[in-house]
Amino acid sequence: MQSNLVMFPIVEVVRPGTQVKETDSTDYEGAEQQFLLLLATEDLDDNLDRQAAIVSDFEQAVSRAIHGAYKHECQDELAHKFLQRILYRINRLNLFWFDDLRQYTNERSLYLSSCRNQIEAAWQKWELAQVDVAAIQKLDVRQALIDRADADLDPPLSAASRYIREEMSEAGYRQLLAIGSFDGLVEGSRLSRILGGAANEVQCTLVRVLLEEYGNGRLSRKHSTFFAQMLAEFGMNTTPEAYFDLVPWEVLACANHNFLMTERRRYYLRYSGGLTYFEVAGPAAYRNYLAAAQRLGLSNAAMGYWELHIREDERHGRWMLDDVALPLAQRYPDDAWELVLGYDQEKLMGDRAAEAVVRSTRQAESIN
């Protein structure tokens, strides 16, 4: 019994040529429901033996999904979605949602931690394989960051950007808001998790960014309030996570990656590089959304969040590059390449998520 608390069962090895069982959406949906039962179990670590059948079925689903998502030539989109949803359900316990306190009874569960670690290990290995780490390690970090920021501040319009600006219908815009609310209604929350520690200029700059995200302590000026106003303008649900089931796995992966970067102090440089990209590139994306809203003739309330972000993130991007990323590169010369790795990963994952959102908005338009 004790070993179950510290070790997640080994992923089954599938040898070359072995037939892999195909898993449909109902299999993963059922496994996720089983996981929710575990999540709600009072004192889960002390009661795993009472949930033996559920634990076994869930663990088998995780093993199949890891193979399907990260170790199989033909990637299984359903497996990606299942794993990212499980990760997020664990990671979200690091934030407080002003709900029933009993929801957090297992927030420090060793079993949940082992589940998260197993999925993260396979996922992060797969993510790193998408980036040429060796090439990044050879770069002049300072120049690489400056060049990247210059290029991403005002990039040429992509096909997806033109679609948003010139074609997206109101149905697509509503879908965009629904998916965007997943992050927009709790914006800045993960940043808050890395601000403790020794005081210095870098830390103070990050605090300034957080304070502006939180409206300098005034709820009426908090960025999430402006996002909620956009939703309310369309009569949409303003409750955080209300549209969780619409969120593509690629968007969930961005959130889970940020949870990991803020959970591990060793990844401080990677997180800082990633946040630099996010703040630098943000205004270009928000201009696309603002252009779409203006073309559709929407009210100011239905687009106010974009206008606010264009103004503030242009400033935040400069702060992040000049007062966070470049000073950190000078302070940690041997590890400074991790800033570029974080920047490039955030861009790669962000672009992937943006493509998934566009696919989702097009699908919403085809239905309406």
Coordinates of C-alpha atoms in Angstrom, one line a residue:
M1 CA 0.0 0.0 0.0
Q2 CA 2.7 2.5 0.9
S3 CA 4.5 2.0 -2.4
N4 CA 1.4 3.2 -4.2
L5 CA 1.8 6.6 -2.6
V6 CA 5.2 7.3 -4.1
M7 CA 5.4 5.4 -7.4
F8 CA 3.0 5.5 -10.3
P9 CA 2.9 2.1 -12.1
I10 CA 5.4 1.7 -14.9
V11 CA 4.1 2.4 -18.4
E12 CA 3.6 -0.8 -20.3
V13 CA 6.2 -1.3 -23.0
V14 CA 4.9 -1.8 -26.5
R15 CA 7.4 -3.6 -28.6
P16 CA 7.9 -2.8 -32.3
G17 CA 5.4 -4.6 -34.4
T18 CA 3.0 -5.0 -31.5
Q19 CA -0.7 -4.2 -32.3
V20 CA -1.7 -1.2 -30.3
K21 CA -5.3 -1.1 -29.2
E22 CA -7.1 1.8 -30.6
T23 CA -8.8 4.0 -28.0
D24 CA -11.9 6.0 -28.9
S25 CA -13.2 9.1 -27.2
T26 CA -15.6 7.2 -24.9
D27 CA -12.7 5.2 -23.5
Y28 CA -10.9 8.4 -22.5
E29 CA -14.0 10.2 -21.4
G30 CA -14.8 7.2 -19.1
A31 CA -11.2 7.3 -17.7
E32 CA -11.5 11.0 -17.0
Q33 CA -14.7 10.4 -15.1
Q34 CA -12.9 7.7 -13.1
F35 CA -10.2 10.2 -12.4
L36 CA -12.7 12.7 -11.1
L37 CA -14.0 10.1 -8.7
L38 CA -10.4 9.7 -7.4
L39 CA -10.0 13.4 -7.2
A40 CA -13.1 13.7 -5.0
T41 CA -12.1 10.8 -2.7
E42 CA -11.6 12.0 0.8
D43 CA -7.9 11.5 1.8
L44 CA -7.2 9.7 -1.5
D45 CA -3.7 8.5 -0.5
D46 CA -5.1 6.6 2.5
N47 CA -8.0 5.1 0.5
L48 CA -6.4 4.0 -2.8
D49 CA -7.0 0.3 -1.9
R50 CA -10.7 1.0 -1.7
Q51 CA -10.6 2.3 -5.2
A52 CA -8.4 -0.4 -6.7
A53 CA -10.6 -1.1 -9.7
I54 CA -11.0 2.5 -10.7
V55 CA -7.2 3.1 -10.1
S56 CA -6.3 0.2 -12.3
D57 CA -8.6 1.3 -15.2
F58 CA -7.4 4.9 -15.0
E59 CA -3.7 3.9 -15.0
Q60 CA -4.2 1.7 -18.0
A61 CA -5.8 4.6 -19.9
V62 CA -2.9 6.8 -19.0
S63 CA -0.4 4.3 -20.2
R64 CA -2.2 3.9 -23.5
A65 CA -2.5 7.6 -23.9
I66 CA 1.2 8.3 -23.3
H67 CA 2.1 5.8 -26.0
G68 CA -0.5 7.1 -28.4
A69 CA 0.4 10.8 -27.9
Y70 CA 4.2 10.7 -27.5
K71 CA 5.6 7.3 -28.5
H72 CA 3.6 6.3 -31.6
E73 CA 4.3 7.5 -35.2
C74 CA 0.7 8.4 -35.8
Q75 CA -0.2 10.8 -32.9
D76 CA -3.5 10.2 -31.2
E77 CA -5.3 13.6 -30.8
L78 CA -7.7 12.1 -28.3
A79 CA -4.8 10.8 -26.2
H80 CA -3.2 14.3 -26.2
K81 CA -6.5 15.8 -25.1
F82 CA -7.0 13.3 -22.3
L83 CA -3.5 13.7 -20.9
Q84 CA -3.6 17.5 -21.0
R85 CA -7.1 17.5 -19.3
I86 CA -5.8 15.2 -16.5
L87 CA -2.7 17.4 -16.0
Y88 CA -4.8 20.5 -15.9
R89 CA -7.2 19.0 -13.3
I90 CA -4.2 18.3 -11.1
N91 CA -2.4 21.6 -11.8
R92 CA -5.4 23.8 -11.1
L93 CA -5.3 22.8 -7.5
N94 CA -2.3 25.1 -7.2
L95 CA -4.7 28.1 -7.6
F96 CA -7.6 29.0 -5.3
W97 CA -11.0 29.2 -7.1
F98 CA -13.2 30.6 -4.2
D99 CA -15.3 27.4 -4.3
D100 CA -16.0 24.6 -1.8
L101 CA -12.9 24.1 0.4
R102 CA -13.4 20.4 0.3
Q103 CA -12.3 20.5 -3.4
Y104 CA -8.8 20.9 -2.2
T105 CA -8.6 17.9 0.1
N106 CA -6.1 16.1 -2.1
E107 CA -4.1 19.1 -3.2
R108 CA -0.9 17.6 -1.8
S109 CA -1.7 14.0 -2.6
L110 CA 1.4 12.0 -3.4
Y111 CA -0.6 9.8 -5.8
L112 CA -1.8 12.8 -7.8
S113 CA 1.7 14.1 -7.8
S114 CA 3.0 10.8 -9.2
C115 CA 0.3 10.9 -11.9
R116 CA 1.4 14.4 -12.9
N117 CA 5.1 13.5 -12.9
Q118 CA 4.6 10.5 -15.1
I119 CA 2.6 12.4 -17.7
E120 CA 4.9 15.4 -17.6
A121 CA 8.0 13.3 -18.0
A122 CA 6.8 11.8 -21.3
W123 CA 5.2 15.0 -22.5
Q124 CA 8.1 17.3 -21.8
K125 CA 10.5 14.9 -23.5
W126 CA 8.3 15.0 -26.6
E127 CA 8.0 18.9 -26.4
L128 CA 11.8 19.3 -26.2
A129 CA 12.2 17.1 -29.2
Q130 CA 10.4 19.8 -31.2
V131 CA 13.2 22.3 -30.5
D132 CA 16.9 22.3 -31.5
V133 CA 18.3 22.7 -28.1
A134 CA 21.9 22.2 -29.2
A135 CA 21.7 25.1 -31.6
I136 CA 20.1 27.3 -29.0
Q137 CA 23.0 26.6 -26.6
K138 CA 25.4 28.0 -29.2
L139 CA 23.7 31.4 -29.7
D140 CA 24.7 34.8 -28.5
V141 CA 21.8 35.0 -26.0
R142 CA 21.5 38.7 -25.8
Q143 CA 21.4 39.2 -29.6
A144 CA 19.1 36.2 -30.0
L145 CA 16.6 37.7 -27.6
I146 CA 16.7 41.2 -29.2
D147 CA 16.4 39.8 -32.7
R148 CA 13.4 37.6 -31.7
A149 CA 11.6 40.4 -30.0
D150 CA 12.1 42.7 -33.0
A151 CA 10.7 40.0 -35.3
D152 CA 7.7 39.1 -33.1
L153 CA 6.6 42.7 -32.2
D154 CA 5.0 43.3 -35.5
P155 CA 5.1 40.1 -37.7
P156 CA 3.7 39.9 -41.2
L157 CA 0.1 38.7 -41.3
S158 CA -0.3 34.9 -41.6
A159 CA -3.2 33.2 -43.3
A160 CA -4.8 32.6 -39.9
S161 CA -4.4 36.3 -39.0
R162 CA -6.1 37.3 -42.3
Y163 CA -8.9 34.9 -41.6
I164 CA -9.5 36.5 -38.2
R165 CA -9.3 40.0 -39.5
E166 CA -11.2 39.6 -42.8
E167 CA -13.5 36.5 -42.6
M168 CA -14.3 35.4 -39.1
S169 CA -18.1 35.6 -38.4
E170 CA -19.8 36.5 -35.2
A171 CA -20.2 32.8 -34.5
G172 CA -16.5 32.3 -34.8
Y173 CA -15.8 35.3 -32.6
R174 CA -18.0 33.9 -29.9
Q175 CA -16.1 30.6 -30.1
L176 CA -12.9 32.6 -29.8
L177 CA -14.2 34.3 -26.7
A178 CA -15.3 31.0 -25.2
I179 CA -11.9 29.4 -25.6
G180 CA -10.1 32.6 -24.7
S181 CA -12.0 32.8 -21.4
F182 CA -10.2 29.7 -20.2
D183 CA -7.1 31.9 -19.6
G184 CA -8.6 35.4 -19.8
L185 CA -10.8 35.0 -16.7
V186 CA -7.8 34.1 -14.5
E187 CA -5.0 36.0 -16.3
G188 CA -1.9 36.5 -14.3
S189 CA -2.6 33.8 -11.8
R190 CA 0.4 31.6 -12.7
L191 CA 2.7 34.6 -12.7
S192 CA 1.9 35.2 -9.1
R193 CA 3.5 31.8 -8.2
I194 CA 7.1 32.9 -8.9
L195 CA 7.3 36.3 -7.3
G196 CA 8.6 35.3 -3.9
G197 CA 12.2 35.3 -2.9
A198 CA 15.1 37.8 -2.8
A199 CA 14.3 41.4 -3.8
N200 CA 15.9 42.8 -6.9
E201 CA 15.1 44.7 -10.1
V202 CA 14.0 41.7 -12.0
Q203 CA 11.6 40.6 -9.3
C204 CA 10.2 44.1 -9.0
T205 CA 9.6 44.3 -12.7
L206 CA 7.6 41.1 -12.6
V207 CA 5.6 42.4 -9.7
R208 CA 4.8 45.5 -11.8
V209 CA 3.6 43.3 -14.6
L210 CA 1.4 41.3 -12.2
L211 CA 0.0 44.5 -10.6
E212 CA -1.1 45.8 -14.0
E213 CA -2.7 42.5 -14.9
Y214 CA -4.6 42.8 -11.6
G215 CA -5.7 46.4 -12.2
N216 CA -3.4 47.6 -9.4
G217 CA -5.7 46.0 -6.9
R218 CA -9.0 47.3 -8.3
L219 CA -11.3 44.6 -9.6
S220 CA -12.9 47.1 -12.0
R221 CA -9.6 47.5 -13.7
K222 CA -8.4 43.9 -13.6
H223 CA -7.9 42.4 -17.1
S224 CA -10.2 39.5 -16.4
T225 CA -13.0 42.0 -15.6
F226 CA -12.7 43.4 -19.2
F227 CA -12.8 39.8 -20.6
A228 CA -15.9 39.1 -18.5
Q229 CA -17.5 42.2 -20.0
M230 CA -16.9 40.9 -23.5
L231 CA -18.6 37.6 -22.6
A232 CA -21.5 39.4 -20.9
E233 CA -22.1 41.5 -24.0
F234 CA -23.0 38.3 -25.9
G235 CA -24.9 36.8 -22.9
M236 CA -22.2 34.2 -22.4
N237 CA -21.2 32.5 -19.2
T238 CA -18.6 34.6 -17.2
T239 CA -17.7 31.8 -14.8
P240 CA -14.1 30.7 -15.0
E241 CA -13.7 27.4 -16.8
A242 CA -17.3 27.4 -18.0
Y243 CA -16.2 26.5 -21.5
F244 CA -13.5 24.0 -20.5
D245 CA -14.9 21.3 -22.8
L246 CA -14.3 23.6 -25.8
V247 CA -10.6 24.2 -25.1
P248 CA -8.3 22.4 -27.5
W249 CA -5.5 20.3 -26.0
E250 CA -3.0 22.6 -27.6
V251 CA -4.3 25.5 -25.4
L252 CA -4.4 23.3 -22.3
A253 CA -0.8 22.3 -23.0
C254 CA 0.2 26.0 -22.9
A255 CA -1.4 26.3 -19.5
N256 CA 0.1 23.1 -18.2
H257 CA 3.5 24.1 -19.4
N258 CA 3.3 27.4 -17.5
F259 CA 2.2 25.5 -14.4
L260 CA 5.3 23.4 -14.7
M261 CA 7.6 26.4 -15.3
T262 CA 6.3 28.2 -12.3
E263 CA 6.3 25.1 -10.1
R264 CA 10.0 24.4 -10.6
R265 CA 12.4 27.2 -9.6
R266 CA 15.1 25.5 -11.7
Y267 CA 13.0 26.6 -14.7
Y268 CA 13.0 30.2 -13.7
L269 CA 14.9 31.3 -16.8
R270 CA 12.8 29.3 -19.2
Y271 CA 9.6 30.8 -17.7
S272 CA 11.1 34.3 -17.9
G273 CA 12.0 33.7 -21.6
G274 CA 8.5 32.4 -22.3
L275 CA 6.8 35.3 -20.6
T276 CA 9.0 37.7 -22.6
Y277 CA 7.7 36.2 -25.8
F278 CA 4.1 36.2 -24.5
E279 CA 4.2 39.9 -23.7
V280 CA 6.1 40.9 -26.8
A281 CA 3.9 39.0 -29.2
G282 CA 0.6 39.7 -27.5
P283 CA -0.3 43.0 -29.1
A284 CA 0.0 41.6 -32.6
A285 CA -2.5 38.9 -31.9
Y286 CA -4.8 41.3 -30.1
R287 CA -4.8 43.6 -33.0
N288 CA -6.2 40.8 -35.1
Y289 CA -9.0 40.2 -32.7
L290 CA -9.7 43.9 -32.4
A291 CA -9.9 44.2 -36.2
A292 CA -12.3 41.4 -36.3
A293 CA -14.6 42.9 -33.7
Q294 CA -14.5 46.3 -35.4
R295 CA -15.3 44.7 -38.8
L296 CA -18.3 43.0 -37.2
G297 CA -19.5 46.3 -35.8
L298 CA -19.4 45.1 -32.2
S299 CA -19.7 47.5 -29.2
N300 CA -16.8 48.8 -27.2
A301 CA -17.7 46.4 -24.4
A302 CA -17.3 43.5 -26.8
M303 CA -13.7 44.4 -27.6
G304 CA -12.4 46.4 -24.7
Y305 CA -10.1 43.7 -23.4
W306 CA -8.1 43.7 -26.7
E307 CA -7.7 47.5 -26.6
L308 CA -6.5 47.4 -23.0
H309 CA -4.0 44.6 -23.8
I310 CA -2.6 46.3 -26.9
R311 CA -1.7 49.4 -24.8
E312 CA -0.4 47.6 -21.7
D313 CA 1.4 44.6 -23.3
E314 CA 3.4 46.9 -25.6
R315 CA 4.8 48.3 -22.4
H316 CA 5.1 44.9 -20.7
G317 CA 7.0 43.5 -23.7
R318 CA 9.7 46.2 -23.3
W319 CA 9.9 45.6 -19.6
M320 CA 10.3 41.9 -20.0
L321 CA 13.1 42.2 -22.6
D322 CA 15.0 45.2 -21.1
D323 CA 14.4 44.7 -17.4
V324 CA 14.0 40.9 -17.0
A325 CA 15.4 38.7 -19.8
L326 CA 18.6 40.7 -20.7
P327 CA 19.5 41.3 -17.0
L328 CA 19.0 37.6 -16.3
A329 CA 21.2 36.6 -19.2
Q330 CA 23.9 38.7 -17.7
R331 CA 23.4 37.3 -14.2
Y332 CA 23.4 33.7 -15.4
P333 CA 25.8 33.5 -18.4
D334 CA 26.3 29.8 -18.3
D335 CA 22.5 29.1 -18.2
A336 CA 21.3 32.1 -20.2
W337 CA 20.5 29.9 -23.2
E338 CA 17.5 28.7 -21.2
L339 CA 15.9 32.1 -21.7
V340 CA 15.9 31.5 -25.5
L341 CA 14.7 28.0 -25.0
G342 CA 11.8 29.3 -23.0
Y343 CA 11.1 32.0 -25.5
D344 CA 11.1 29.6 -28.5
Q345 CA 9.0 27.0 -26.7
E346 CA 6.4 29.6 -25.8
K347 CA 6.3 30.7 -29.4
L348 CA 6.1 27.2 -30.8
M349 CA 3.3 26.1 -28.4
G350 CA 1.5 29.4 -28.8
D351 CA 1.5 29.1 -32.6
R352 CA 0.2 25.6 -32.3
A353 CA -2.5 26.7 -29.9
A354 CA -3.5 29.6 -32.2
E355 CA -3.9 27.2 -35.1
A356 CA -6.1 24.9 -33.0
V357 CA -8.3 27.9 -32.0
V358 CA -8.7 28.9 -35.6
R359 CA -9.8 25.3 -36.5
S360 CA -12.3 25.4 -33.7
T361 CA -13.7 28.8 -34.8
R362 CA -14.1 27.5 -38.4
Q363 CA -15.9 24.5 -37.1
A364 CA -18.2 26.7 -35.0
E365 CA -19.0 28.7 -38.1
S366 CA -19.8 25.7 -40.2
I367 CA -22.4 24.6 -37.6
N368 CA -24.1 28.0 -37.4

